[in-house]
XYZ file of C-alpha atoms in Angstrom:
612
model
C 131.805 90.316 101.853
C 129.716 91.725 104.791
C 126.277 90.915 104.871
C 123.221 93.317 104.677
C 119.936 93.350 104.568
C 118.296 92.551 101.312
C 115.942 94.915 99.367
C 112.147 94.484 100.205
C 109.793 92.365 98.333
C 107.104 94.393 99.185
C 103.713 93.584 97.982
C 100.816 95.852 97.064
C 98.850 95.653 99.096
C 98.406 95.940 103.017
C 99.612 95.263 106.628
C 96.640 91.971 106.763
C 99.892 89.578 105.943
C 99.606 88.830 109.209
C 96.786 86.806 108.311
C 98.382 85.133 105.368
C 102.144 84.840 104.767
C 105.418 86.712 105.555
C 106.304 90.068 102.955
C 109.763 90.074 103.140
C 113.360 89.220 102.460
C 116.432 88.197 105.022
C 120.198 88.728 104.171
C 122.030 89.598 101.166
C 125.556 89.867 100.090
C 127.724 92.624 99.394
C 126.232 96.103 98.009
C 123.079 97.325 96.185
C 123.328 97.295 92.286
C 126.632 94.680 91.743
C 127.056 92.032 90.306
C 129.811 89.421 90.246
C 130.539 87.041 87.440
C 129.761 83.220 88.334
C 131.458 80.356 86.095
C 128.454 80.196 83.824
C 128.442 83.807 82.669
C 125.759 84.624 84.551
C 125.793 87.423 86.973
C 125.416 86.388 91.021
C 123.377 89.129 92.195
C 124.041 90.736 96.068
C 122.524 93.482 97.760
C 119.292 94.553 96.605
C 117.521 92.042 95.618
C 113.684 92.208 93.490
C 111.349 91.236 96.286
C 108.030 93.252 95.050
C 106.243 89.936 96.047
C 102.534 89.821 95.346
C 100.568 88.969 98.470
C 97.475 86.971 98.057
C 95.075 89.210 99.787
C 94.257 92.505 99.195
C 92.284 94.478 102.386
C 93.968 96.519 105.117
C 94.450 94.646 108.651
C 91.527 96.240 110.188
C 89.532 95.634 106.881
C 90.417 91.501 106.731
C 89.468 91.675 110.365
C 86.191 93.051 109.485
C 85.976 90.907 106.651
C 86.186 87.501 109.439
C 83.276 88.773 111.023
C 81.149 89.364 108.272
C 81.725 85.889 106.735
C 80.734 84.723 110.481
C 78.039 86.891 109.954
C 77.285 86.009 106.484
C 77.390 81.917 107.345
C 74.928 82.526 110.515
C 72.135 83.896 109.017
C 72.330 81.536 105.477
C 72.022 78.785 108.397
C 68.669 80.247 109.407
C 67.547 81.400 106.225
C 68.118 77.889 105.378
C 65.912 76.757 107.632
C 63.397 79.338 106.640
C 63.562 81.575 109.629
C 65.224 84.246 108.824
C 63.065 87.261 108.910
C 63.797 90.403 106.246
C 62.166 93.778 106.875
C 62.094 95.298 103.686
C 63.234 98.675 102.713
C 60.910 101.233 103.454
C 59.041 102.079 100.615
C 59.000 105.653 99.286
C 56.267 108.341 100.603
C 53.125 108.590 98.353
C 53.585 111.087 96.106
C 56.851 111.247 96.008
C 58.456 112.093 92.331
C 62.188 111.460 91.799
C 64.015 113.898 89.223
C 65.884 111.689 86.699
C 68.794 112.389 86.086
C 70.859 112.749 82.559
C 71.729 109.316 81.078
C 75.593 109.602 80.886
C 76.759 109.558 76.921
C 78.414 106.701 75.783
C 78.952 103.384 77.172
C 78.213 103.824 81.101
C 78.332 101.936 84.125
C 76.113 101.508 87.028
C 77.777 100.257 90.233
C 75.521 99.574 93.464
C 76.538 98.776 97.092
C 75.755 98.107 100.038
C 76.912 100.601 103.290
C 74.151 98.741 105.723
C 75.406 97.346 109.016
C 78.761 97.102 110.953
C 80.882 95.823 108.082
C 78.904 98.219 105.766
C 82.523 100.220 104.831
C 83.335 96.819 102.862
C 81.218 97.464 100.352
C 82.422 100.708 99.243
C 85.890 98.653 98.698
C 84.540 96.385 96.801
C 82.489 98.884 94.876
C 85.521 100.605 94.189
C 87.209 97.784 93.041
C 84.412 96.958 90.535
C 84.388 100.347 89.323
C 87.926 100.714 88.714
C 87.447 97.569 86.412
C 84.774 99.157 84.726
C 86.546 102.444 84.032
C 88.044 100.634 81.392
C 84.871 101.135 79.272
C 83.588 104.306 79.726
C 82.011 106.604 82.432
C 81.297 104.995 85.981
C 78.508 106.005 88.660
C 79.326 104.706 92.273
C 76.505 105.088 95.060
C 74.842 102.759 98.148
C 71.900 100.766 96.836
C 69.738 102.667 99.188
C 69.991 105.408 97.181
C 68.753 103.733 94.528
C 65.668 105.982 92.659
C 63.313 103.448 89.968
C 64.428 103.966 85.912
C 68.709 104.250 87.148
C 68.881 100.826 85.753
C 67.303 102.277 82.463
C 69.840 105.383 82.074
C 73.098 102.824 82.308
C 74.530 100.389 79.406
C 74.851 97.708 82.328
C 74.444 97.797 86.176
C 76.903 96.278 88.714
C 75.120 95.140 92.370
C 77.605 94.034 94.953
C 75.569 92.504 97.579
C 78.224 92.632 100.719
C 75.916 92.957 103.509
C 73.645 90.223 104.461
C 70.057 91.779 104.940
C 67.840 89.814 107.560
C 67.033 89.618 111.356
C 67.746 93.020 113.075
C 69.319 94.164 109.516
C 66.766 95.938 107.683
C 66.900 95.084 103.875
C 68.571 98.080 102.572
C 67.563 97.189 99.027
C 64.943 99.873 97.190
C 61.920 97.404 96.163
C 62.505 99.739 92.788
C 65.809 98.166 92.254
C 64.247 94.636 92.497
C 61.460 95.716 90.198
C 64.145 97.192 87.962
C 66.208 94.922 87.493
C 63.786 91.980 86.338
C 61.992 94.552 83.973
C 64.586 95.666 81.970
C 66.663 94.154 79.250
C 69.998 95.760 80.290
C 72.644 93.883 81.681
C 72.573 93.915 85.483
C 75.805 91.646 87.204
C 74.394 90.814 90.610
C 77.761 89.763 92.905
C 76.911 87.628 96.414
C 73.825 88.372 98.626
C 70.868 89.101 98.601
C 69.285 87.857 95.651
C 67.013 85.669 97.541
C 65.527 88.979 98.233
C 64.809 89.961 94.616
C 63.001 86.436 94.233
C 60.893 87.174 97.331
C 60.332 90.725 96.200
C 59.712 90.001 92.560
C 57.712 86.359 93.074
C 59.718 83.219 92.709
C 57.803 82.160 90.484
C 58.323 85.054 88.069
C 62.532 84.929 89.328
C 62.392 81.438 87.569
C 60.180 81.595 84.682
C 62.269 84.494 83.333
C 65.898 82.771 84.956
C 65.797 79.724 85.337
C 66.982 78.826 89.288
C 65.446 79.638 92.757
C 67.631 81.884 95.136
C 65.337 81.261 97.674
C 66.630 77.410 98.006
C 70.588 78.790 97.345
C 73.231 78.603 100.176
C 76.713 78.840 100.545
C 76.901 76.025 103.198
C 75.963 72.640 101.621
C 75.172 71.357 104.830
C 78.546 70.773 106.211
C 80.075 74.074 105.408
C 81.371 75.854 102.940
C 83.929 73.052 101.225
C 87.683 73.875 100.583
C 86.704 75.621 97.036
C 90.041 76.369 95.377
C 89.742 76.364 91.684
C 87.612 78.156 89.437
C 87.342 77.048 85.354
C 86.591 79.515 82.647
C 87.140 79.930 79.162
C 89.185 76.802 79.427
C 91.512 78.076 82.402
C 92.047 76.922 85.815
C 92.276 79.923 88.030
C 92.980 79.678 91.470
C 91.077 80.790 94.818
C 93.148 81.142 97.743
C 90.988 82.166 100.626
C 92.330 81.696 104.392
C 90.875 79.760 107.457
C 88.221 81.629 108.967
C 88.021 84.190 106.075
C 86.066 82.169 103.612
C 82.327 83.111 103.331
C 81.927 80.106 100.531
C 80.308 80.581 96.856
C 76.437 80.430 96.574
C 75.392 76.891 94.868
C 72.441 77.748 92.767
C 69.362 75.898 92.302
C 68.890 75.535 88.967
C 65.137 74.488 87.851
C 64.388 72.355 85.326
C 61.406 71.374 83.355
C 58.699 73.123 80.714
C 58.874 76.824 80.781
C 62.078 77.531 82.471
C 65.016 78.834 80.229
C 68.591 77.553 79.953
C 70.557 79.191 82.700
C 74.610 78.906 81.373
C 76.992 78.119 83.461
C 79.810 80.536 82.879
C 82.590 79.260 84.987
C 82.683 76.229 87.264
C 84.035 76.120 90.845
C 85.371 72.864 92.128
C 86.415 71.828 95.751
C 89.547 71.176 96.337
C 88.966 68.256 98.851
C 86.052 66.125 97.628
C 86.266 67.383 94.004
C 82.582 68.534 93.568
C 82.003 71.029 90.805
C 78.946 73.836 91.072
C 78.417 76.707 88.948
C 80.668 79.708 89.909
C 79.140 82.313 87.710
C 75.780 81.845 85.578
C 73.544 84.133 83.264
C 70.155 83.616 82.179
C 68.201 86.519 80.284
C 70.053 89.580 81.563
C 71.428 88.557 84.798
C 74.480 87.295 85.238
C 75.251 85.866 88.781
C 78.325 85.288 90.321
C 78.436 83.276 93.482
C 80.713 85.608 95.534
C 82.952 88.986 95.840
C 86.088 87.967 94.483
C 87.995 90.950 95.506
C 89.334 90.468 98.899
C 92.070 88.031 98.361
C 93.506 87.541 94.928
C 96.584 86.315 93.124
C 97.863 86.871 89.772
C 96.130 83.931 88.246
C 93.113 84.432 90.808
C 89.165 83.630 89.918
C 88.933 87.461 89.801
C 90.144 87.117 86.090
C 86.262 86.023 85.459
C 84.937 89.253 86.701
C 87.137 91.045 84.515
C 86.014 89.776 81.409
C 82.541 89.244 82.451
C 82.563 93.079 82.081
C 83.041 92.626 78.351
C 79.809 90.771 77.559
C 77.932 93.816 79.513
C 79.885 96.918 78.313
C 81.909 95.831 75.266
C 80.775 92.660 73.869
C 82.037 93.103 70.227
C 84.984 92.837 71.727
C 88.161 90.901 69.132
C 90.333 88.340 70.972
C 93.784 90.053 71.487
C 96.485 89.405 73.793
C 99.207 91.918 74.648
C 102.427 92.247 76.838
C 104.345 94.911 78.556
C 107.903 94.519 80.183
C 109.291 97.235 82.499
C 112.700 97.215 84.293
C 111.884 98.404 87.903
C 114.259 100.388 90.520
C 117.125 101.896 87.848
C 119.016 104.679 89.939
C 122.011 106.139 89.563
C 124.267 103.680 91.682
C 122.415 101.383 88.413
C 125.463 99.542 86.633
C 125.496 101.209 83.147
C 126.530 97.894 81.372
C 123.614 95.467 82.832
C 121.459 98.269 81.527
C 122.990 98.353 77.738
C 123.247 94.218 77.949
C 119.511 94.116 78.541
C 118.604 96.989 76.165
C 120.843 95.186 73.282
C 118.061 92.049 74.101
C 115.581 94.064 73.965
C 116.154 96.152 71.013
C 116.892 92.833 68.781
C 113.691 91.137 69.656
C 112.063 94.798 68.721
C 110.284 94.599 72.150
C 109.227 98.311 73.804
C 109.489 98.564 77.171
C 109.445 101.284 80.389
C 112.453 101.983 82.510
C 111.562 102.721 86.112
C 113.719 105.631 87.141
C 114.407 106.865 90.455
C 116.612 110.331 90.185
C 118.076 110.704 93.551
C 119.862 107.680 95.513
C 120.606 108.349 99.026
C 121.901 105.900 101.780
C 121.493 108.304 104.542
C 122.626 106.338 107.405
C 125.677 104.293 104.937
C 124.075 100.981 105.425
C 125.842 99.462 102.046
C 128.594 102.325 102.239
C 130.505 100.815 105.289
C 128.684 103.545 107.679
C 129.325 106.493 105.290
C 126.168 108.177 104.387
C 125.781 108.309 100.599
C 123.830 110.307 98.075
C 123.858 110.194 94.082
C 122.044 112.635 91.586
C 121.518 112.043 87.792
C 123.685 114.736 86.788
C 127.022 112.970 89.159
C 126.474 109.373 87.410
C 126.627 110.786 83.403
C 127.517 106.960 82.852
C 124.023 105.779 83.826
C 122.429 109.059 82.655
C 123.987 107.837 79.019
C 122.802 104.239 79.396
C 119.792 105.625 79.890
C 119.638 107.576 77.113
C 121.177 104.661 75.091
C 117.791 102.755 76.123
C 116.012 105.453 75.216
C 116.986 105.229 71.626
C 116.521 102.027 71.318
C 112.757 101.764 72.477
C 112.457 102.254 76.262
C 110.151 105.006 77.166
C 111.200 106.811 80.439
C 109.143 106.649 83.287
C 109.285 108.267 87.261
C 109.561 106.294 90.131
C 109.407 108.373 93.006
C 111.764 111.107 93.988
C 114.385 109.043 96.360
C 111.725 105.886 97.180
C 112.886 105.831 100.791
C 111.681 108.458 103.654
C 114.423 110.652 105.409
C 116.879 108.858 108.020
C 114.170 106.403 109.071
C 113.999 103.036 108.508
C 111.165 102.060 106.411
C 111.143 99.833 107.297
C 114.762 98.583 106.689
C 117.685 100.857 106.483
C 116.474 104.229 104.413
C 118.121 103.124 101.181
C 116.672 104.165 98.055
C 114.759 101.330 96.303
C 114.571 99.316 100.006
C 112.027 101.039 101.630
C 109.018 102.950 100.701
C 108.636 106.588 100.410
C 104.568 107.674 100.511
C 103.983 105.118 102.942
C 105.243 104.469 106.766
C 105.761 100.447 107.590
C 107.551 98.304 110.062
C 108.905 94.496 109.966
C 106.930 92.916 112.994
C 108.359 90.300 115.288
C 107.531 87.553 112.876
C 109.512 89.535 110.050
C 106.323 90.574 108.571
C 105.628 94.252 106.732
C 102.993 95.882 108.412
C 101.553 99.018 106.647
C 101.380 101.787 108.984
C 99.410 104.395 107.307
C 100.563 107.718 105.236
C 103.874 109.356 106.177
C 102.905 111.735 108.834
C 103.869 115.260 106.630
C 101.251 113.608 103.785
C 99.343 116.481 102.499
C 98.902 117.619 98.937
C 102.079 120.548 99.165
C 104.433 117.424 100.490
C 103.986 115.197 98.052
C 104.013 117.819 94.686
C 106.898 118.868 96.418
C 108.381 115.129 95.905
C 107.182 115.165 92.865
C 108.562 118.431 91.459
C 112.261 117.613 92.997
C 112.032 114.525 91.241
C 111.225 116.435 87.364
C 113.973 118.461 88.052
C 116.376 116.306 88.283
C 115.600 114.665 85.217
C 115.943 117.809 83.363
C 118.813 118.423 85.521
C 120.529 115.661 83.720
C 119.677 116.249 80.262
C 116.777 113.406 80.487
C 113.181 113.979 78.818
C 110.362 114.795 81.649
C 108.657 111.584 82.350
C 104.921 111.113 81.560
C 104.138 108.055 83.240
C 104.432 106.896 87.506
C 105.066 104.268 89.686
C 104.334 104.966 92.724
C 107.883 103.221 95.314
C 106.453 100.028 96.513
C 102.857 100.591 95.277
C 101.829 102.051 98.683
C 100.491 106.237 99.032
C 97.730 107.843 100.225
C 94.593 109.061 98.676
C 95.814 112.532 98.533
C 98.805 111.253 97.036
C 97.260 109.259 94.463
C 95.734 112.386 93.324
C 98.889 114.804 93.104
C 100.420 112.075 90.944
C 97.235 112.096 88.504
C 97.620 116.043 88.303
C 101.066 115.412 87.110
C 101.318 111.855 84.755
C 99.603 111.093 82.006
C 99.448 107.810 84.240
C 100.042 105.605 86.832
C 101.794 102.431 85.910
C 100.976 99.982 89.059
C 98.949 98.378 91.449
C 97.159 100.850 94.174
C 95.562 100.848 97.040
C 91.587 102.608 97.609
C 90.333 103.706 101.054
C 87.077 103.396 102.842
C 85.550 107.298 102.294
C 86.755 107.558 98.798
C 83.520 107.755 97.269
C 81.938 110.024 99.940
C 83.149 111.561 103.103
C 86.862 111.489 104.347
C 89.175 108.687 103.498
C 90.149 106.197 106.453
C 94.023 105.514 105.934
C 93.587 102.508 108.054
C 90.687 100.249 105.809
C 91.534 99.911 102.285
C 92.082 97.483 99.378
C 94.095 96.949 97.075
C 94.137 96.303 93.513
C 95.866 95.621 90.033
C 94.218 95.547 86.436
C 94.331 93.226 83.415
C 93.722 96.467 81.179
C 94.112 100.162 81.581
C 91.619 101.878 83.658
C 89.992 105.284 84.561
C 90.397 104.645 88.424
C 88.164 106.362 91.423
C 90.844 108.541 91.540
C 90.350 110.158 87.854
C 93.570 109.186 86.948
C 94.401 106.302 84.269
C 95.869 103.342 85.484
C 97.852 100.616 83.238
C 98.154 97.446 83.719
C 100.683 95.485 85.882
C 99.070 91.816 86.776
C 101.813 89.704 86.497
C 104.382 90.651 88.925
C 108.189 90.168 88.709
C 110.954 88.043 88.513
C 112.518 86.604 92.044
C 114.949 83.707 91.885
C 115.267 82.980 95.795
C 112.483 82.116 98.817
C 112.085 84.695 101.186
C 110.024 84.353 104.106
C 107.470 81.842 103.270
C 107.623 82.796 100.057
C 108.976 80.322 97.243
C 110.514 81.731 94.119
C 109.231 83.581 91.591
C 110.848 81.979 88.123
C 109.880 82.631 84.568
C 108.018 79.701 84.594
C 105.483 80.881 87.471
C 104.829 84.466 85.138
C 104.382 82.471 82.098
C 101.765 80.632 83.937
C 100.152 83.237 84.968
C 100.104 85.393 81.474
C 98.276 81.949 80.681
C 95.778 82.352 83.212
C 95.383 85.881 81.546
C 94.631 84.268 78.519
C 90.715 83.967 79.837
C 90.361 88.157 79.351
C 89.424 88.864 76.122
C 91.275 91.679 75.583
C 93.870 91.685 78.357
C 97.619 92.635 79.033
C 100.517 90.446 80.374
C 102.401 93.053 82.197
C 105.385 92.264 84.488
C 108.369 93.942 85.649
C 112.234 92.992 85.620
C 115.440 94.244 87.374
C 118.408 94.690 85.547
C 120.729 93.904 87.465
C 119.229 90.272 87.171
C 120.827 88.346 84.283
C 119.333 88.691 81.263
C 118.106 84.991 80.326
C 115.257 84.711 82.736
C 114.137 87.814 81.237
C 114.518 85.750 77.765
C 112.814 82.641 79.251
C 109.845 84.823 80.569
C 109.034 86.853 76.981
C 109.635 83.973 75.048
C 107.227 82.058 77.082
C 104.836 84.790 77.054
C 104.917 84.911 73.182
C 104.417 81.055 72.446
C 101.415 81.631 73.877
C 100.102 84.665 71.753
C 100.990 87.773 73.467
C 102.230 90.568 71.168
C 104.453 92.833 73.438
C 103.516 96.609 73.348
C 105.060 100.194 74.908
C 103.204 101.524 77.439
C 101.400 104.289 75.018
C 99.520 100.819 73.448
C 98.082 99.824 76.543
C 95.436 102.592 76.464
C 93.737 101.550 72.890
């Protein structure tokens, strides 16, 4: 058999894996989509194989290089505030006189999310800020703006409020901070989250002494370096599960220990989840709440896993936004990258399994496979409809009896004759997205496709419906976007056409005011479905997918490490276990995964569940 290169595991996030760890795969064996029996029954799979790899961070290359600076930044002035010279300038205070219209409370439950644009690493905090209101689109309406613009009684006109403090106010930095939203936030009895810096500044603003009769700890005497630095912090415990925290060298900006006070008259601060160091194995408070503040000791955004300490966050959001909240635990399944070189049998084998453990699941469809340069076709170029493989078109329709629900994934999911970065075979290489394998065989993210505008991407879009109804198929409601990876434009055309996106995305700098930057942007996945910045729903996939072999630094992926990590998912109250399978895998690791995943509680679901 000749050898070719194998289908990418690409992740979902950005081009900063040259920070981190190598994306992708090396050589494969034979042709895309076959399989060839092996003494035990099982099916040894060549070509193509299921590398959609989850990388451990989640911000652009130019953003994680912004992101070193700032924790430089971050560490430098806790040293001096530490030693009580750090100077804040407060925000200025409004003119005298001054009357502020208020606006409309939003109806139902409503969010509040602040952040910081202050200073030359100010476009992190709209990231973050989008990140946090993604999460909280789950509950109801979201308002996004800088603190600055903060006007007194906002807090009032919100079920809860969301700070993210990403920009360290003191020395030449102005505190950007509205002395109304310190005032604010103490007064009232709504839930206000408060994420990283800056609340040494409320204390200050509001009186330590009235910060701790009505919380319980001093800010004022909280630091992120102990002394002798921030500590190798790598596991974070709540509601009885270890989640990990995998921050690089050079990238960590540490987790604020609190001071907690103790003695007559202060009030029980609770310690919601519990960091410990991976090196000495010291334990400090990772997230606390006392009266209506809950604190949590850093932005967990910027680099997380599947079983990551972001999970806390997530259901954190409950107790401010939904806190009658029931325990309940659901799963999804989806089988990723079906085209019409698919083998019609592996589908029906896995459907049969599916359909007799009465488990509904999405089928990833991709209408149009093209090899345009004959890179597994001997040097032949190559290209398949629905309507010239009626065998697959009937498998499909076989699943589709027997409770699959149809869903698009892309139009081709490769881009023209180029490579893209491997060969320009459908399922390989993305399609919204340009990227190239560096010299260390890493995927570096290159920015939108250089035609990306509104017109070219409907226009993928609409070739793509019509070739489902081309071949006799219902038009498909739901979208993955190939490889995870569009534009902000794009994002958008596929919201005006799906019900919803089924994935992990990416969110650029400018999203929430002015022009987005294709270059600084994060990315994200959910543990529940979401009303993204976007306006378009989002459901869940937080689990990842199936890879039996190591890849570039990468160690496999077996049904043991996604049961694990559905466990980890345990700690959101109301959360999904959604992962994704190929099917021209065999089908007991499938088997292994969802009856791993149900020993521990989950209920699988179809995709329609996932939004009640």
């Amino acid at each position: 058999m000749r050898k070719a290169r194998a289908r990418s595991r690409i992740p979902w996030i950005s081009a900063v894996v040259m920070l981190v760890a190598a994306l992708l795969g090396g050589p494969a064996l034979s042709s895309p989509g076959r399989a060839e029996a092996a003494g035990t029954g099982d099916s040894l799979i060549s070509g193509q194989l299921a590398r959609d790899l989850i990388n451990p961070t989640s911000l652009s290359l130019k953003s994680a290089q912004d992101l070193g600076a700032w924790v430089k930044t971050q560490l430098s002035l806790d040293k001096l505030r530490r030693a009580k010279s750090l100077l804040v300038q407060p925000a200025p205070r409004p003119r005298t006189g001054t009357q502020t219209a208020k606006a409309a409370a939003p109806a139902g439950t409503s969010a509040l999310v602040l952040y910081d644009t202050a200073g030359p690493y100010g476009h992190l905090g709209e990231l973050y800020a989008m990140a946090a209101a993604n999460l909280a689109g789950h509950f109801g309406s979201v308002t996004a703006k800088p603190v600055s613009t903060y006007t007194a009684g906002l807090v009032e006109q919100h079920t809860a409020t969301v700070y993210i403090g990403s920009t360290y106010y003191g020395g030449t930095l102005p505190d950007a901070v509205p002395a109304a939203f310190y005032q604010d936030a103490l007064a009232t009895s709504r839930p206000v989250t408060w994420i990283g810096d800056n609340i040494w500044n409320m204390a200050n603003a509001v009186g330590t002494g009235a910060f701790g009769q009505k919380y319980g700890w001093d800010p004022t005497n909280s630091f992120y370096d102990t002394g002798g630095g921030v500590g190798n912090i790598n596991q974070v415990t709540y509601r009885g599960q270890q989640l990990t925290r995998k921050v690089p060298a050079g990238q960590d900006g540490g987790v604020l220990h609190p001071a907690l006070l103790t003695g007559p008259g202060y009030p029980q601060v609770t310690q919601l989840a519990q960091a410990k160091d991976g090196t000495s194995g010291a334990t400090s408070p990772w997230a606390i709440r006392s009266a209506n503040l809950t604190y949590l000791g850093e932005i967990p955004f910027a680099y997380v896993s599947e079983s990551d300490r972001v999970i806390v966050f997530e259901d954190l959001l409950f107790d401010a936004l939904a806190p009658a909240t029931a325990e309940r635990h659901r799963a999804f399944v989806r089988l990723e990258d079906i085209s019409p070189k698919a083998d019609p049998a592996q589908l029906k084998a896995i459907a049969d399994y599916l359909y007799s453990q009465r488990i509904p699941y999405g089928i990833n469809v991709i209408p149009v496979y093209t090899d345009p340069k004959g890179a597994y076709n001997d040097g032949v170029a190559e290209t398949v409809t629905l309507t010239q493989a009626p065998a697959v078109v009937n498998a499909l329709k076989y699943m589709l009896a027997r409770g699959a629900v149809l869903m698009n994934h892309g139009y081709t999911h490769q881009y023209g004759n180029a490579d893209n970065p491997y060969n320009g075979v459908t399922g390989d290489d993305f399609e919204f997205f340009r990227a190239h394998v560096d010299a260390s065989d890493n995927v570096i993210y290159d920015g939108p496709v250089a035609e990306d505008s509104t017109v070219w991407a409907q226009s993928r879009v609409t070739a793509g419906l019509a070739a489902f109804t081309a071949a006799g198929l219902p038009k498909p409601t739901l979208w993955t976007t190939p490889h995870y990876a569009a534009s902000a434009t794009d994002y958008r055309v596929f919201g005006q056409n799906f019900s919803a996106r089924l994935e992990r995305s990416l969110y650029f700098s400018g999203t929430l005011g002015g022009t987005a930057d294709p270059g600084r942007y994060i990315g994200q996945f959910f543990p529940y479905a979401v009303k993204d910045v976007y306006g378009t729903t989002v459901l869940p996939e937080n689990i990842g997918n199936y890879e039996p072999d190591e890849f570039n630094n990468h160690p496999p992926r077996l049904p043991a490490d996604l049961i694990a990590s559905a466990k980890a998912n345990l700690a959101v109250r109301d959360g999904v276990a959604s992962f994704f399978y190929h099917p021209y895998y065999p089908v007991a690791p499938l088997q292994q995964t969802i009856e791993g995943m149900r020993a521990l509680g989950y209920t699988f679901v179809g995709p329609a569940d996932l939004t009640r």
